[in-house]
PDB file of C-alpha atoms in Angstrom:
ATOM      1  CA  MET A   1      76.930  93.671 118.059  1.00  0.00           C
ATOM      2  CA  ASN A   2      77.253  90.200 118.957  1.00  0.00           C
ATOM      3  CA  ALA A   3      73.782  89.459 120.500  1.00  0.00           C
ATOM      4  CA  ASP A   4      72.407  91.310 117.291  1.00  0.00           C
ATOM      5  CA  LEU A   5      74.273  88.697 115.074  1.00  0.00           C
ATOM      6  CA  SER A   6      73.057  85.788 117.433  1.00  0.00           C
ATOM      7  CA  LYS A   7      69.615  86.574 116.339  1.00  0.00           C
ATOM      8  CA  LEU A   8      70.030  86.277 112.416  1.00  0.00           C
ATOM      9  CA  ARG A   9      68.483  82.978 111.268  1.00  0.00           C
ATOM     10  CA  ILE A  10      71.041  83.055 107.970  1.00  0.00           C
ATOM     11  CA  GLU A  11      69.874  79.501 107.098  1.00  0.00           C
ATOM     12  CA  LYS A  12      66.107  80.611 106.530  1.00  0.00           C
ATOM     13  CA  TRP A  13      66.858  83.547 104.322  1.00  0.00           C
ATOM     14  CA  LYS A  14      65.726  83.456 101.000  1.00  0.00           C
ATOM     15  CA  ALA A  15      69.096  82.931  99.356  1.00  0.00           C
ATOM     16  CA  ASP A  16      70.947  80.451  97.320  1.00  0.00           C
ATOM     17  CA  SER A  17      73.734  78.739  99.398  1.00  0.00           C
ATOM     18  CA  SER A  18      76.197  80.024  98.308  1.00  0.00           C
ATOM     19  CA  ALA A  19      74.714  83.673  99.778  1.00  0.00           C
ATOM     20  CA  LYS A  20      73.707  81.752 102.826  1.00  0.00           C
ATOM     21  CA  GLN A  21      77.247  80.359 103.558  1.00  0.00           C
ATOM     22  CA  GLN A  22      79.129  83.558 102.744  1.00  0.00           C
ATOM     23  CA  ALA A  23      76.746  85.231 105.326  1.00  0.00           C
ATOM     24  CA  LEU A  24      77.455  82.102 107.850  1.00  0.00           C
ATOM     25  CA  GLU A  25      80.988  82.738 107.377  1.00  0.00           C
ATOM     26  CA  ASN A  26      80.951  86.778 107.675  1.00  0.00           C
ATOM     27  CA  ALA A  27      79.008  86.471 110.930  1.00  0.00           C
ATOM     28  CA  THR A  28      81.251  83.567 112.501  1.00  0.00           C
ATOM     29  CA  SER A  29      84.073  86.241 111.218  1.00  0.00           C
ATOM     30  CA  ILE A  30      82.728  89.280 113.316  1.00  0.00           C
ATOM     31  CA  GLN A  31      82.363  87.033 116.236  1.00  0.00           C
ATOM     32  CA  ARG A  32      85.531  86.054 116.345  1.00  0.00           C
ATOM     33  CA  ASN A  33      87.012  89.304 115.971  1.00  0.00           C
ATOM     34  CA  ILE A  34      85.058  90.950 118.395  1.00  0.00           C
ATOM     35  CA  THR A  35      85.481  88.573 120.926  1.00  0.00           C
ATOM     36  CA  ALA A  36      89.155  87.602 120.451  1.00  0.00           C
ATOM     37  CA  ALA A  37      91.387  90.170 118.238  1.00  0.00           C
ATOM     38  CA  LEU A  38      89.472  93.473 118.989  1.00  0.00           C
ATOM     39  CA  PRO A  39      89.906  93.185 122.964  1.00  0.00           C
ATOM     40  CA  GLU A  40      93.651  92.453 122.641  1.00  0.00           C
ATOM     41  CA  LEU A  41      94.352  95.556 120.248  1.00  0.00           C
ATOM     42  CA  VAL A  42      92.328  97.841 122.424  1.00  0.00           C
ATOM     43  CA  GLY A  43      94.350  96.532 125.434  1.00  0.00           C
ATOM     44  CA  ALA A  44      97.427  97.206 123.580  1.00  0.00           C
ATOM     45  CA  VAL A  45      96.332 100.922 122.588  1.00  0.00           C
ATOM     46  CA  ARG A  46      95.049 101.282 126.432  1.00  0.00           C
ATOM     47  CA  SER A  47      98.875 100.257 127.570  1.00  0.00           C
ATOM     48  CA  ALA A  48     101.161 102.349 124.758  1.00  0.00           C
ATOM     49  CA  PRO A  49      98.094 105.071 123.707  1.00  0.00           C
ATOM     50  CA  GLN A  50     100.562 107.218 121.765  1.00  0.00           C
ATOM     51  CA  SER A  51     102.482 104.236 120.118  1.00  0.00           C
ATOM     52  CA  LEU A  52     101.276 104.754 115.649  1.00  0.00           C
ATOM     53  CA  ALA A  53     101.945 101.010 115.234  1.00  0.00           C
ATOM     54  CA  ALA A  54      99.592 100.089 118.181  1.00  0.00           C
ATOM     55  CA  ASN A  55      96.861 102.621 116.982  1.00  0.00           C
ATOM     56  CA  PHE A  56      97.499 101.754 113.534  1.00  0.00           C
ATOM     57  CA  LYS A  57      96.911  97.882 114.073  1.00  0.00           C
ATOM     58  CA  LEU A  58      93.549  99.137 115.818  1.00  0.00           C
ATOM     59  CA  TYR A  59      92.620 100.779 113.209  1.00  0.00           C
ATOM     60  CA  ARG A  60      93.059  98.506 110.159  1.00  0.00           C
ATOM     61  CA  ASN A  61      91.104  96.193 112.393  1.00  0.00           C
ATOM     62  CA  VAL A  62      88.449  98.611 112.722  1.00  0.00           C
ATOM     63  CA  ASN A  63      88.264  99.160 109.163  1.00  0.00           C
ATOM     64  CA  ALA A  64      88.312  95.456 108.411  1.00  0.00           C
ATOM     65  CA  LEU A  65      85.396  94.817 110.746  1.00  0.00           C
ATOM     66  CA  TYR A  66      83.423  97.778 109.243  1.00  0.00           C
ATOM     67  CA  ASP A  67      83.704  96.044 105.654  1.00  0.00           C
ATOM     68  CA  VAL A  68      82.338  92.787 106.910  1.00  0.00           C
ATOM     69  CA  VAL A  69      79.824  94.185 108.691  1.00  0.00           C
ATOM     70  CA  ALA A  70      78.550  96.370 106.242  1.00  0.00           C
ATOM     71  CA  ASN A  71      78.626  93.397 103.426  1.00  0.00           C
ATOM     72  CA  LEU A  72      76.441  91.224 106.207  1.00  0.00           C
ATOM     73  CA  ALA A  73      73.904  94.166 106.709  1.00  0.00           C
ATOM     74  CA  GLU A  74      73.800  94.303 103.197  1.00  0.00           C
ATOM     75  CA  SER A  75      72.772  90.584 102.503  1.00  0.00           C
ATOM     76  CA  THR A  76      70.348  90.903 105.735  1.00  0.00           C
ATOM     77  CA  GLY A  77      68.431  93.717 104.077  1.00  0.00           C
ATOM     78  CA  ALA A  78      68.647  91.570 100.907  1.00  0.00           C
ATOM     79  CA  PHE A  79      67.556  88.120 102.118  1.00  0.00           C
ATOM     80  CA  GLY A  80      66.981  88.758 105.873  1.00  0.00           C
ATOM     81  CA  ARG A  81      63.505  89.521 108.227  1.00  0.00           C
ATOM     82  CA  ARG A  82      63.476  93.214 109.103  1.00  0.00           C
ATOM     83  CA  GLU A  83      63.590  92.975 112.360  1.00  0.00           C
ATOM     84  CA  GLU A  84      67.226  91.134 111.536  1.00  0.00           C
ATOM     85  CA  TYR A  85      68.306  93.885 109.169  1.00  0.00           C
ATOM     86  CA  ALA A  86      67.209  96.771 112.025  1.00  0.00           C
ATOM     87  CA  GLY A  87      69.455  94.837 114.541  1.00  0.00           C
ATOM     88  CA  ILE A  88      72.776  95.151 112.401  1.00  0.00           C
ATOM     89  CA  SER A  89      72.171  98.182 110.796  1.00  0.00           C
ATOM     90  CA  PRO A  90      72.989 100.545 113.406  1.00  0.00           C
ATOM     91  CA  HIS A  91      76.469  98.801 113.864  1.00  0.00           C
ATOM     92  CA  VAL A  92      77.255  99.795 110.830  1.00  0.00           C
ATOM     93  CA  ALA A  93      76.689 103.071 110.992  1.00  0.00           C
ATOM     94  CA  ALA A  94      78.522 103.242 114.329  1.00  0.00           C
ATOM     95  CA  LEU A  95      81.566 101.462 113.105  1.00  0.00           C
ATOM     96  CA  ASP A  96      81.629 104.085 110.345  1.00  0.00           C
ATOM     97  CA  ASP A  97      81.275 106.753 112.509  1.00  0.00           C
ATOM     98  CA  LEU A  98      84.078 105.362 114.901  1.00  0.00           C
ATOM     99  CA  ARG A  99      86.358 104.672 112.107  1.00  0.00           C
ATOM    100  CA  ARG A 100      86.014 107.721 110.373  1.00  0.00           C
ATOM    101  CA  SER A 101      86.863 109.713 113.603  1.00  0.00           C
ATOM    102  CA  TYR A 102      89.654 107.141 114.582  1.00  0.00           C
ATOM    103  CA  ALA A 103      91.254 107.617 111.397  1.00  0.00           C
ATOM    104  CA  ASP A 104      91.176 111.349 112.366  1.00  0.00           C
ATOM    105  CA  SER A 105      92.742 111.071 115.406  1.00  0.00           C
ATOM    106  CA  LEU A 106      95.449 108.784 113.924  1.00  0.00           C
ATOM    107  CA  GLN A 107      96.235 111.408 111.416  1.00  0.00           C
ATOM    108  CA  GLN A 108      96.731 113.919 114.211  1.00  0.00           C
ATOM    109  CA  MET A 109      98.891 111.686 115.960  1.00  0.00           C
ATOM    110  CA  ALA A 110     101.102 111.050 112.754  1.00  0.00           C
ATOM    111  CA  ALA A 111     101.367 114.797 112.400  1.00  0.00           C
ATOM    112  CA  ASN A 112     102.550 115.559 115.798  1.00  0.00           C
ATOM    113  CA  ALA A 113     104.994 112.804 115.501  1.00  0.00           C
ATOM    114  CA  ASP A 114     106.483 114.331 112.246  1.00  0.00           C
ATOM    115  CA  ASN A 115     106.371 117.308 114.213  1.00  0.00           C
ATOM    116  CA  THR A 116     108.504 116.102 117.126  1.00  0.00           C
ATOM    117  CA  ILE A 117     110.820 114.403 114.454  1.00  0.00           C
ATOM    118  CA  ILE A 118     111.498 117.911 112.299  1.00  0.00           C
ATOM    119  CA  ALA A 119     111.959 119.291 115.967  1.00  0.00           C
ATOM    120  CA  ALA A 120     114.600 117.047 116.762  1.00  0.00           C
ATOM    121  CA  GLN A 121     116.612 116.765 113.407  1.00  0.00           C
ATOM    122  CA  ARG A 122     116.482 120.823 113.614  1.00  0.00           C
ATOM    123  CA  ALA A 123     118.003 120.503 117.096  1.00  0.00           C
ATOM    124  CA  GLN A 124     120.510 117.992 116.139  1.00  0.00           C
ATOM    125  CA  ALA A 125     121.727 120.242 113.033  1.00  0.00           C
ATOM    126  CA  ALA A 126     121.983 123.231 115.289  1.00  0.00           C
ATOM    127  CA  ALA A 127     124.080 121.541 117.421  1.00  0.00           C
ATOM    128  CA  ALA A 128     126.381 120.040 115.158  1.00  0.00           C
ATOM    129  CA  ALA A 129     126.607 123.317 113.519  1.00  0.00           C
ATOM    130  CA  GLN A 130     127.595 125.128 116.787  1.00  0.00           C
ATOM    131  CA  ALA A 131     130.170 122.700 117.719  1.00  0.00           C
ATOM    132  CA  PRO A 132     133.818 122.764 116.371  1.00  0.00           C
ATOM    133  CA  PRO A 133     134.719 120.542 113.658  1.00  0.00           C
ATOM    134  CA  PRO A 134     136.141 117.123 115.216  1.00  0.00           C
ATOM    135  CA  LYS A 135     140.130 117.431 115.286  1.00  0.00           C
ATOM    136  CA  LYS A 136     141.496 114.802 112.354  1.00  0.00           C
ATOM    137  CA  VAL A 137     144.007 112.259 113.339  1.00  0.00           C
ATOM    138  CA  ILE A 138     146.138 110.092 110.930  1.00  0.00           C
ATOM    139  CA  VAL A 139     147.217 106.836 111.745  1.00  0.00           C
ATOM    140  CA  ASP A 140     149.784 105.085 109.268  1.00  0.00           C
ATOM    141  CA  ASP A 141     150.672 101.652 110.614  1.00  0.00           C
ATOM    142  CA  ASN A 142     153.226 101.305 107.641  1.00  0.00           C
ATOM    143  CA  GLU A 143     156.708 102.715 108.297  1.00  0.00           C
ATOM    144  CA  PRO A 144     157.842 104.861 105.671  1.00  0.00           C
ATOM    145  CA  THR A 145     160.848 104.723 104.148  1.00  0.00           C
ATOM    146  CA  THR A 146     162.692 108.119 104.829  1.00  0.00           C
ATOM    147  CA  MET A 147     165.577 109.781 103.585  1.00  0.00           C
ATOM    148  CA  ALA A 148     167.574 109.542 106.928  1.00  0.00           C
ATOM    149  CA  GLN A 149     166.873 106.032 107.058  1.00  0.00           C
ATOM    150  CA  LYS A 150     168.523 105.443 103.403  1.00  0.00           C
ATOM    151  CA  LYS A 151     171.538 107.608 104.331  1.00  0.00           C
ATOM    152  CA  LYS A 152     172.275 105.673 107.543  1.00  0.00           C
ATOM    153  CA  LYS A 153     172.165 102.466 105.519  1.00  0.00           C
ATOM    154  CA  THR A 154     174.391 103.823 103.028  1.00  0.00           C
ATOM    155  CA  LYS A 155     176.971 104.813 105.473  1.00  0.00           C
ATOM    156  CA  LYS A 156     176.784 101.477 107.504  1.00  0.00           C
ATOM    157  CA  ALA A 157     176.665  99.687 104.196  1.00  0.00           C
ATOM    158  CA  THR A 158     179.998 101.607 102.975  1.00  0.00           C
ATOM    159  CA  ALA A 159     181.559 101.661 106.440  1.00  0.00           C
ATOM    160  CA  SER A 160     181.581  97.551 106.640  1.00  0.00           C
ATOM    161  CA  SER A 161     182.627  97.112 102.998  1.00  0.00           C
ATOM    162  CA  SER A 162     185.671  99.520 103.299  1.00  0.00           C
ATOM    163  CA  SER A 163     186.755  98.024 107.007  1.00  0.00           C
ATOM    164  CA  ALA A 164     186.173  94.446 104.937  1.00  0.00           C
ATOM    165  CA  GLY A 165     188.556  95.468 102.275  1.00  0.00           C
ATOM    166  CA  THR A 166     191.316  97.014 104.063  1.00  0.00           C
ATOM    167  CA  SER A 167     193.089  95.241 106.663  1.00  0.00           C
ATOM    168  CA  THR A 168     195.887  96.396 108.888  1.00  0.00           C
ATOM    169  CA  PRO A 169     198.808  94.831 108.839  1.00  0.00           C
ATOM    170  CA  GLN A 170     200.414  93.636 112.545  1.00  0.00           C
TER     171      GLN A 170
END
């Protein structure tokens, strides 16, 4: 694709300057993506093939790349030479096939992940149902005032008051 993009002579197209400018920006963006971003994303998927996050990032990139390549191919068909369009149009079809099959694959990965999560939740629920309930331990840091403590206080208070009021003769 990079070689076919370099063959485009956008500056010679029979179009207004804004259409040429947009086509040049699209071509530059595509080249930057396929030389920098795409290899990095593919490497991330290769290093973690079951990672939904890595696969989804790659899918989004392929989808965006398809949109820009399709737009450029449409402009090439409208303003460029036939040879230029013949060089870029197969890439549009290939990217479309790739993104559709990748979407199906990504959907299957997501369904498998969902099934794994559901199975784990069911196993956890079954284990929780079989386990005895935990014992409840109540810790009260405040000392309660009980009747025994009140009685001790009143006995001590009456004993000390009666000994203070009575004196023994000597």
